[in-house]
XYZ file of C-alpha atoms in Angstrom:
676
model
C -43.157 34.737 26.045
C -45.014 36.248 23.565
C -44.486 35.332 20.014
C -45.452 36.988 16.781
C -47.354 35.246 14.043
C -45.551 34.259 10.942
C -47.347 36.850 8.848
C -46.716 39.552 10.874
C -45.840 42.868 8.121
C -42.070 43.672 8.946
C -41.921 43.887 13.080
C -38.887 46.014 13.890
C -36.148 43.830 14.990
C -33.456 44.593 17.703
C -30.666 42.501 18.934
C -29.054 42.799 22.428
C -25.577 41.257 21.784
C -24.441 40.594 25.789
C -26.955 40.105 27.992
C -25.324 40.798 31.672
C -26.654 43.494 33.521
C -25.916 46.237 30.672
C -27.950 44.310 28.351
C -30.661 43.022 30.688
C -30.745 46.713 31.644
C -32.021 47.898 28.020
C -34.464 44.878 27.812
C -36.187 46.223 31.098
C -36.293 49.422 30.031
C -37.870 48.794 26.485
C -40.411 46.469 28.626
C -41.669 49.375 30.489
C -42.113 52.163 27.646
C -43.557 49.470 25.853
C -45.996 49.086 28.526
C -46.245 52.444 29.341
C -46.567 54.221 26.168
C -49.269 54.707 24.282
C -50.293 52.422 20.757
C -50.411 52.400 17.779
C -46.861 51.066 17.125
C -44.549 49.400 15.142
C -44.550 45.440 16.430
C -40.901 44.805 18.104
C -39.137 41.360 18.006
C -35.764 41.185 19.997
C -33.080 38.965 19.979
C -31.253 38.929 23.348
C -27.833 36.878 22.402
C -25.004 36.043 24.714
C -22.134 33.449 23.932
C -22.490 31.774 27.653
C -25.712 31.727 28.921
C -28.560 34.645 28.339
C -30.205 36.542 31.285
C -26.802 36.587 33.076
C -23.234 36.746 30.982
C -20.184 35.485 31.339
C -19.094 37.405 34.806
C -22.232 36.335 36.312
C -23.035 33.544 34.849
C -24.858 30.497 37.105
C -22.458 27.687 37.248
C -19.895 29.418 38.477
C -18.951 28.574 42.473
C -20.342 30.032 45.226
C -17.060 31.651 46.969
C -16.636 34.201 44.217
C -18.900 37.379 46.390
C -20.295 40.752 45.347
C -18.337 43.884 46.977
C -22.183 45.459 47.435
C -24.812 44.426 50.472
C -27.497 42.869 48.879
C -29.930 45.781 50.114
C -28.223 48.753 47.796
C -28.230 46.154 44.578
C -30.980 46.260 42.283
C -31.988 45.387 38.164
C -35.109 46.755 38.801
C -35.826 50.614 37.322
C -38.803 51.199 40.187
C -39.358 49.192 43.233
C -42.602 46.753 44.321
C -45.727 48.509 44.529
C -47.216 45.460 45.960
C -48.132 43.839 42.312
C -46.181 41.496 40.934
C -42.484 41.388 40.013
C -42.741 43.204 36.319
C -40.526 45.091 34.347
C -40.518 48.639 36.263
C -41.627 47.712 39.448
C -39.468 44.438 40.950
C -37.624 43.647 43.866
C -34.159 44.302 44.826
C -31.723 41.531 44.883
C -32.029 41.584 48.713
C -35.680 41.680 48.658
C -35.527 38.600 46.038
C -33.242 36.458 48.537
C -35.629 37.161 51.189
C -38.686 35.931 49.164
C -36.434 32.979 47.836
C -35.737 32.303 51.703
C -39.071 32.131 52.483
C -41.021 30.333 49.351
C -38.000 27.656 48.532
C -36.277 27.341 52.154
C -32.988 28.951 50.313
C -30.198 30.987 52.729
C -31.222 34.115 53.696
C -29.406 37.109 53.793
C -29.925 40.544 55.830
C -29.674 43.450 53.956
C -26.149 44.166 54.615
C -24.587 41.279 53.877
C -22.917 40.205 50.813
C -24.232 37.652 48.223
C -22.224 35.573 45.746
C -21.909 36.541 42.119
C -23.912 32.831 41.511
C -26.911 34.381 43.375
C -26.479 37.279 41.860
C -26.490 35.114 38.259
C -29.514 33.804 39.923
C -31.740 37.065 40.230
C -30.463 38.639 36.843
C -31.919 35.351 35.326
C -35.064 35.750 37.177
C -35.309 39.295 36.264
C -34.858 38.475 32.061
C -37.892 35.473 32.509
C -40.321 38.535 34.520
C -39.203 40.807 31.502
C -40.094 37.953 28.808
C -43.268 37.168 30.967
C -44.683 40.762 30.933
C -44.428 41.586 27.407
C -47.058 42.756 25.628
C -48.789 41.395 22.775
C -46.905 43.277 20.094
C -43.417 42.108 21.076
C -41.370 39.341 21.570
C -38.415 38.064 22.962
C -36.342 35.766 21.325
C -33.049 34.198 23.546
C -29.949 33.473 21.096
C -27.379 31.484 22.874
C -24.525 31.732 20.506
C -21.626 33.898 19.761
C -21.610 37.064 16.927
C -18.659 36.493 15.066
C -19.525 38.981 12.376
C -21.967 41.996 11.775
C -22.190 43.354 8.131
C -24.463 46.227 7.123
C -27.024 45.660 4.655
C -27.885 47.591 1.816
C -30.908 48.692 2.539
C -30.408 49.636 6.292
C -30.104 47.746 9.120
C -27.372 44.376 9.750
C -26.814 40.716 8.988
C -25.143 38.799 12.386
C -23.400 35.804 11.545
C -23.214 33.001 13.920
C -21.015 30.646 15.259
C -23.324 28.119 15.844
C -25.469 28.484 13.404
C -25.341 29.546 9.790
C -28.302 31.182 8.917
C -27.446 34.976 9.897
C -29.981 37.033 11.693
C -31.251 40.073 10.096
C -32.186 42.907 12.738
C -32.755 46.497 11.939
C -30.725 47.674 15.262
C -28.110 46.735 16.914
C -26.970 47.249 21.083
C -23.691 45.957 21.835
C -23.905 45.396 25.161
C -20.416 42.849 25.420
C -18.914 43.261 28.795
C -15.289 42.405 30.045
C -12.822 41.499 27.169
C -10.240 39.456 26.793
C -7.678 41.487 25.421
C -4.373 39.868 23.515
C -1.575 39.633 25.683
C 1.041 42.569 25.899
C 4.805 42.702 25.977
C 5.097 41.466 29.343
C 2.293 39.188 28.899
C 4.380 37.489 25.826
C 7.228 37.061 27.457
C 5.610 35.482 30.290
C 3.365 32.928 27.842
C 6.571 32.373 25.937
C 8.983 31.443 28.997
C 5.809 29.250 30.377
C 4.898 27.333 26.641
C 7.566 23.813 26.580
C 7.979 24.468 30.377
C 6.051 21.195 31.726
C 4.175 22.374 35.158
C 5.148 25.822 34.114
C 1.591 28.482 33.458
C 1.077 31.715 33.359
C -2.801 32.650 33.755
C -3.469 35.774 32.170
C -5.652 38.286 33.921
C -9.504 37.811 33.492
C -12.487 36.626 35.751
C -11.247 33.884 38.645
C -14.114 31.969 37.580
C -12.583 31.550 34.225
C -8.940 31.321 35.274
C -7.857 27.746 35.326
C -7.066 26.821 38.855
C -7.659 23.325 39.408
C -5.189 20.830 40.960
C -3.862 19.443 37.454
C -2.705 23.067 37.107
C -2.008 24.134 39.817
C -1.103 20.734 42.369
C -1.008 20.922 46.081
C 1.974 22.484 47.698
C 3.339 24.224 44.574
C 4.526 28.075 44.828
C 1.982 30.260 42.851
C 3.099 33.686 42.075
C -0.419 36.439 42.085
C -0.065 39.633 40.148
C -2.543 42.320 41.738
C -3.909 42.452 45.466
C -7.400 43.979 43.741
C -11.188 42.402 44.571
C -9.554 39.587 41.515
C -6.775 38.681 44.163
C -9.643 37.290 47.055
C -11.025 35.502 44.378
C -8.376 33.490 43.601
C -7.071 33.182 47.139
C -10.475 31.599 48.074
C -10.359 29.323 45.229
C -7.434 27.896 46.146
C -8.076 28.127 49.822
C -12.133 27.283 50.332
C -11.852 25.748 46.555
C -9.692 23.356 47.866
C -11.194 22.262 51.401
C -10.006 24.303 53.876
C -12.066 26.133 56.436
C -12.225 29.365 58.375
C -13.362 29.513 62.232
C -14.487 32.852 63.960
C -12.835 33.007 67.305
C -14.381 35.163 69.700
C -12.371 37.875 69.646
C -14.190 38.418 65.553
C -10.453 37.128 64.110
C -10.209 34.434 61.838
C -7.929 31.339 62.049
C -7.514 29.275 58.856
C -8.008 24.837 58.902
C -5.710 23.824 56.097
C -6.809 20.897 54.135
C -3.133 19.844 52.720
C -4.163 20.394 49.107
C -3.390 24.126 49.189
C -0.706 25.826 47.322
C 1.440 28.273 48.494
C 0.437 31.833 47.173
C 2.824 34.450 47.326
C 1.362 37.965 46.299
C 2.430 41.377 45.434
C 1.730 44.960 43.961
C 2.840 48.308 43.840
C 1.669 49.560 46.966
C 2.418 45.941 48.765
C -1.545 46.549 50.236
C -4.101 44.097 49.381
C -7.240 46.762 48.622
C -8.679 47.453 52.232
C -11.961 46.119 53.925
C -15.314 48.036 52.575
C -16.622 49.720 55.732
C -19.975 47.944 57.712
C -22.813 49.280 56.068
C -24.710 52.011 57.945
C -26.190 53.678 54.965
C -30.482 53.077 53.443
C -30.126 52.058 49.469
C -31.470 55.025 48.747
C -28.669 57.376 50.387
C -26.922 59.227 48.084
C -23.673 62.052 49.538
C -25.197 65.704 48.898
C -22.462 67.285 47.473
C -21.247 70.719 48.508
C -17.920 71.186 46.793
C -17.470 69.403 43.756
C -20.902 70.083 42.100
C -22.172 69.532 38.343
C -22.135 73.826 38.593
C -18.463 74.149 40.225
C -17.181 71.893 37.118
C -19.204 74.112 34.855
C -17.748 77.334 36.756
C -14.449 75.505 36.118
C -15.182 75.345 32.256
C -16.130 78.794 32.099
C -12.933 79.856 33.636
C -10.636 77.301 31.324
C -12.095 78.821 28.115
C -11.775 82.335 29.137
C -8.141 82.492 30.112
C -6.906 79.209 27.527
C -9.443 79.356 24.793
C -10.258 75.678 25.751
C -12.900 74.351 28.326
C -10.941 71.179 29.034
C -9.798 71.160 32.242
C -6.634 69.895 34.910
C -7.824 67.240 36.804
C -4.731 68.263 39.874
C -6.105 71.859 39.692
C -9.681 71.852 38.621
C -11.362 68.892 40.113
C -8.788 67.196 43.019
C -8.976 70.052 45.389
C -12.859 70.164 45.066
C -12.496 66.062 45.679
C -10.772 66.155 48.566
C -12.505 69.394 50.398
C -15.798 67.045 50.381
C -13.807 63.712 51.897
C -11.959 66.159 54.275
C -15.855 67.507 55.067
C -17.151 64.273 56.087
C -14.249 63.025 57.154
C -13.797 65.933 60.123
C -17.809 65.975 60.629
C -17.744 62.359 61.568
C -14.990 63.192 63.845
C -16.848 65.560 65.736
C -19.578 63.337 65.961
C -18.144 60.388 67.374
C -16.478 62.179 69.624
C -19.600 64.585 71.237
C -22.566 63.514 69.269
C -25.134 64.368 66.203
C -25.997 68.137 67.466
C -22.379 68.975 67.395
C -21.453 67.756 64.616
C -24.016 69.579 62.627
C -23.036 72.792 64.391
C -19.675 71.974 63.281
C -20.576 71.408 59.500
C -22.055 74.226 59.299
C -19.257 76.551 60.112
C -16.440 73.782 58.664
C -18.595 74.304 55.436
C -18.921 78.094 55.929
C -14.758 78.521 56.657
C -14.390 76.190 53.393
C -16.569 78.066 50.946
C -14.849 81.569 51.700
C -11.482 80.166 51.285
C -10.449 79.811 54.553
C -8.183 77.378 57.008
C -10.019 75.293 58.683
C -6.796 74.668 61.302
C -8.327 76.940 64.169
C -12.222 75.423 63.762
C -10.143 71.774 63.902
C -8.254 73.011 66.774
C -10.974 74.252 69.042
C -13.149 71.045 68.004
C -10.254 69.212 69.847
C -9.058 67.477 66.371
C -6.024 69.474 66.213
C -3.873 65.983 66.872
C -6.010 63.617 65.064
C -3.989 62.730 61.177
C -5.298 64.345 58.736
C -7.007 62.241 55.361
C -4.040 61.495 53.470
C -5.634 59.162 50.699
C -1.821 58.765 49.021
C -0.592 57.830 52.275
C -3.459 55.637 52.673
C -3.249 53.888 49.285
C 1.038 53.621 49.905
C 1.299 52.872 53.353
C 4.823 51.776 53.102
C 5.969 54.940 51.242
C 9.254 54.397 49.671
C 10.674 52.760 52.826
C 12.776 49.642 53.156
C 12.076 46.461 55.605
C 14.912 44.513 57.422
C 13.442 41.113 56.215
C 10.413 39.698 55.226
C 9.326 39.064 58.949
C 9.587 42.702 59.472
C 7.559 43.958 56.488
C 4.805 40.881 57.309
C 4.478 42.311 60.693
C 3.848 46.211 59.663
C 1.565 44.668 57.343
C -1.098 42.483 59.246
C -0.627 45.967 61.489
C -1.598 47.913 59.020
C -4.500 45.472 57.903
C -5.980 45.295 61.567
C -6.123 49.081 61.875
C -8.120 49.171 58.785
C -10.641 46.731 59.451
C -10.982 48.368 63.086
C -11.711 51.456 61.533
C -14.098 49.540 58.958
C -16.408 47.680 61.759
C -17.156 51.163 62.951
C -18.998 51.987 59.873
C -19.221 53.897 56.537
C -21.514 56.478 58.314
C -19.954 56.849 61.934
C -16.134 55.992 61.044
C -14.489 58.737 59.895
C -12.324 56.938 57.773
C -14.788 54.766 56.148
C -17.098 57.618 55.786
C -15.145 60.174 53.918
C -13.743 56.875 51.629
C -17.622 56.375 50.433
C -17.863 59.553 49.280
C -15.382 58.431 46.548
C -18.195 56.012 45.448
C -21.222 58.270 46.110
C -19.469 61.297 44.119
C -19.053 59.615 41.253
C -21.250 60.960 38.785
C -19.765 64.586 39.217
C -16.335 63.258 38.207
C -17.896 61.353 35.251
C -19.382 65.355 34.689
C -15.636 66.044 34.718
C -14.257 63.004 32.817
C -16.449 62.154 30.120
C -15.869 62.976 26.616
C -12.992 64.683 26.700
C -13.360 66.602 29.410
C -10.043 67.033 30.868
C -6.705 68.150 28.650
C -5.278 65.029 27.204
C -2.208 65.091 29.242
C -4.106 65.311 32.337
C -6.444 62.838 31.847
C -3.200 60.448 31.192
C -1.041 61.671 33.701
C -3.324 63.213 36.824
C -6.784 60.940 36.016
C -5.668 57.474 35.031
C -1.980 57.460 36.339
C -2.243 58.865 39.775
C -6.191 58.747 40.593
C -7.563 56.165 39.190
C -5.178 53.551 41.126
C -5.770 55.444 44.715
C -9.165 55.514 44.027
C -9.723 51.633 43.036
C -7.990 50.782 46.541
C -9.876 52.508 48.385
C -12.838 53.051 47.007
C -14.294 49.598 46.294
C -13.235 47.051 48.794
C -13.994 43.425 50.023
C -16.320 42.551 52.595
C -14.240 42.770 56.285
C -14.680 38.954 56.277
C -12.715 38.229 53.230
C -9.848 40.633 54.695
C -10.342 38.638 58.048
C -9.494 35.557 56.135
C -6.708 37.151 54.387
C -5.072 37.808 57.117
C -5.591 34.404 59.061
C -4.255 33.108 55.629
C -1.006 35.366 56.347
C -0.838 34.028 59.857
C -1.022 30.409 58.922
C 1.737 31.246 56.706
C -0.623 30.142 53.352
C -0.461 33.331 51.529
C 2.910 35.610 51.431
C 2.722 39.202 50.145
C 5.980 39.872 48.801
C 6.339 43.322 49.917
C 5.917 46.566 48.006
C 7.096 47.478 44.329
C 7.135 43.715 43.341
C 8.592 42.624 40.138
C 7.829 39.348 38.071
C 10.436 38.230 36.062
C 11.146 34.761 34.064
C 14.130 32.870 35.807
C 15.564 30.861 33.468
C 18.260 29.471 35.895
C 15.365 28.403 38.553
C 13.029 26.841 35.761
C 10.355 29.603 36.861
C 8.563 33.216 37.796
C 10.892 35.188 40.342
C 8.408 36.831 42.379
C 10.235 39.564 45.109
C 10.176 43.046 46.647
C 13.203 45.089 45.979
C 12.575 46.890 49.195
C 12.561 43.560 50.955
C 15.897 41.369 51.063
C 14.919 37.503 50.797
C 11.387 38.229 49.933
C 12.383 36.610 46.371
C 10.146 33.155 45.828
C 10.181 30.608 42.542
C 6.698 30.267 41.313
C 5.770 27.666 38.723
C 2.187 28.902 38.361
C 2.208 33.085 37.959
C -1.746 34.215 37.817
C -2.461 37.563 36.903
C -5.210 38.932 39.088
C -5.753 41.804 37.679
C -8.822 42.488 35.226
C -8.325 43.351 31.694
C -8.576 46.899 31.179
C -10.619 47.565 28.668
C -8.830 48.740 25.011
C -10.789 48.442 22.045
C -7.731 47.735 19.624
C -6.665 44.510 22.056
C -9.815 42.669 22.101
C -9.687 39.184 21.110
C -13.296 39.461 19.951
C -14.159 38.700 16.042
C -17.537 40.705 16.593
C -15.467 43.960 18.088
C -12.379 42.959 15.159
C -14.936 42.919 12.360
C -16.754 45.536 13.577
C -13.600 47.468 13.586
C -11.906 46.257 10.499
C -15.304 47.364 8.421
C -14.926 50.937 9.961
C -18.485 50.491 11.956
C -16.284 50.890 15.113
C -13.819 54.069 15.715
C -11.464 54.391 18.685
C -12.282 57.428 20.531
C -9.519 60.423 20.344
C -8.958 63.585 21.937
C -7.471 66.503 20.385
C -7.155 69.507 21.752
C -5.168 71.933 19.493
C -5.235 74.876 22.063
C -2.732 72.712 23.852
C -1.319 70.447 21.124
C -2.645 67.797 22.895
C -3.778 64.789 21.761
C -4.914 61.252 23.752
C -6.047 58.131 22.104
C -8.049 56.894 24.619
C -9.025 52.727 23.858
C -12.762 53.208 24.297
C -15.006 52.785 21.913
C -16.154 55.897 20.588
C -20.081 56.968 20.920
C -22.322 59.952 21.011
C -23.906 60.956 24.613
C -26.989 59.372 25.199
C -28.352 57.574 23.368
C -25.115 56.493 22.983
C -24.802 55.546 19.161
C -21.161 54.347 18.167
C -19.279 56.498 15.847
C -17.906 54.979 13.110
C -14.445 55.364 11.107
C -15.855 58.326 9.320
C -16.173 60.421 12.233
C -20.488 59.832 11.825
C -22.729 58.946 14.208
C -24.652 55.213 12.978
C -28.229 56.020 14.513
C -28.734 51.656 14.123
C -25.890 50.877 16.247
C -25.670 51.417 20.255
C -22.887 50.715 22.422
C -23.298 50.886 26.845
C -21.254 49.725 29.325
C -17.261 48.327 29.326
C -16.790 48.550 25.717
C -17.237 52.545 26.223
C -14.535 53.027 28.945
C -12.282 55.697 28.505
C -14.737 57.365 26.367
C -16.773 57.638 29.891
C -15.480 56.452 33.579
C -16.493 53.635 35.357
C -18.720 51.760 33.309
C -18.144 48.648 35.101
C -20.936 49.370 37.443
C -23.217 46.249 37.524
C -26.437 47.573 39.129
C -28.583 50.530 39.817
C -29.550 51.509 43.582
C -33.266 51.083 44.721
C -35.456 54.026 45.188
C -33.208 56.086 43.126
C -33.197 56.898 39.287
C -29.510 55.966 38.383
C -27.003 56.840 35.647
C -27.339 52.807 35.435
C -30.985 53.152 34.243
C -31.209 56.293 32.499
C -28.431 55.559 30.010
C -30.413 52.416 29.292
C -33.503 54.298 28.858
C -32.033 56.659 26.762
C -31.351 53.274 24.350
C -34.657 51.914 24.837
C -36.290 55.251 24.122
C -34.187 55.651 20.949
C -35.141 52.460 19.898
C -39.008 52.637 20.136
C -38.905 55.954 18.493
C -37.694 53.925 15.154
C -40.610 51.896 15.356
C -43.543 54.799 16.095
C -45.796 56.516 13.404
C -43.834 59.481 12.220
C -47.218 61.556 13.063
C -46.237 60.260 16.723
C -44.676 62.315 19.314
C -41.127 61.226 20.607
C -40.606 61.072 23.944
C -36.954 61.793 24.592
C -35.614 60.727 28.441
C -34.734 63.467 30.323
C -30.811 62.860 31.360
C -31.021 64.376 34.788
C -32.161 63.078 38.152
C -30.940 62.561 41.900
C -27.468 62.015 40.938
C -27.073 64.526 39.036
C -26.856 65.098 35.577
C -26.058 62.177 32.958
C -24.946 64.312 29.932
C -25.806 67.311 27.369
C -25.387 67.636 23.705
C -22.322 66.103 21.932
C -20.448 69.603 21.844
C -21.685 73.232 22.619
C -19.554 76.294 24.361
C -22.593 77.566 25.837
C -22.984 74.677 27.693
C -19.381 74.322 28.613
C -18.433 71.237 27.447
C -15.609 70.621 25.461
C -15.581 72.542 21.925
C -14.106 70.112 20.128
C -15.019 66.525 21.247
C -13.227 63.370 19.942
C -12.964 62.198 16.834
C -11.864 58.678 15.033
């Protein structure tokens, strides 16, 4: 770490609050630009502040148990904005997570993982710490990086500019010129349902309600959940699997892989009985076996930035507003994209690569000219193959009722085993998982359509948030296949029970516990002494319990992003923190962009979409790093002499456009934008 001398003339001081992946990415791009940009410039002091662990943050902290895993293969994860180049690891040229693990296995005897394996979150946290150390060790002489392990509880503007940061553990405030908020996953105040459940549990010994959070932060110990206790779990997404393994592997149970690839669970006797449920009744399905190189990205043919731009122009001409209707302007193009990959993969699997390529050319031509592909599908022998139906995949049980829990359990296991067989085919060769993987690859173009009030407020709330996102979340970001096999084994062993579709959770005064039941499965009701919300809290600015965020909001330094569409007479209070486009200056309560205050990542969710991305991909200049670079460039522009040219980052790369000016009819962006 480079230290400035005490007589240094007023260095530029920057604080980055939150040093998980987003904060770390800003530090990495700052270090790269400090090395690459010519001097002279003002000296720089950066405070890296985290209340839990500097360099890893809360979710990826290195003191958690190793049974919590990532859901992206290690070969597709990197925190460096450039690949290794033969020299030492340094900002802008460092190893991916997979390469780092391989090197640690070689030099330290640690467990090796292949590029298509999944690491624990603990391991990723260790990797993040190594990246932080690399950044600190490769700063030029005019810069220093100071770790601050503390919680910032208040931020006050200074009369001459900049901010005073009040710390929880130190009476001396930190004075900074620029402030970057990368605070990650929030802890929200309880909503109506949560207050009811907490109130019910209060005063009842042995009855507990655990609000949604990272599983590593939930109280899952035997003192709270004794062996044999019935535990209700609300939600069956990724966090459900974390809770599941903590209460089984974490209680001493073990899984044995059988010759046919299935698993058997060997209980320890210390497990609780888990009763889970959700709207769909389906645990989030498995990710396909990875067959893609880290730098692979689907080349869109239908849902492209150009198509989104053209749709905006049509809407502007037709209605006077460039805002889109998701169901009419975006979803049909997205489904066309998935269908094309799905049918092409079927032909390739049956007849080989060349036949698949010939089919793809003809299929694209038919779709682009507005034709009906049914004849082409029959000619290819696909007439009897079921079409890709996202809603049916996400809601396989529909509105059906089942005779009893045994009937539902049998069908559930059939669905899960079928999905696993599809996942085993891979995300390149398997038609189903190849198509669903496009949902991940095409996120950037969806952002083009959605971000910064790109949709009509009513369409954003109904079509996008309520209908599309639950289906997208269930089908595009599943756990590793072995996790789903473990769940199948636990259901077969009777340790886990899935109540059924449309699961309800109520407080049962007479039984003295939480009633978990599916109205579509007679006999499914169970009374749980503990109820765990296994859903990660949705970011919402006004429900965030952080003293930092609440203080900034109360002082008018932050505002909620609100979309007002006067053409359609609609309004949408997003819950997201209002920021400009790159470099993501915070918009205050007066509607002004504060050029000395930035926000990136999860706090800005709803203003921007899918901000929970926690890494970049090797060999690609992804939006993850372009976002960070935009802030780094703007920070350093503050410290450059006035006669020095300012190098503004370009917002276009292989992954698609990251953003344009706030508003502008010429660009086709929404003309009204958002306001506080």
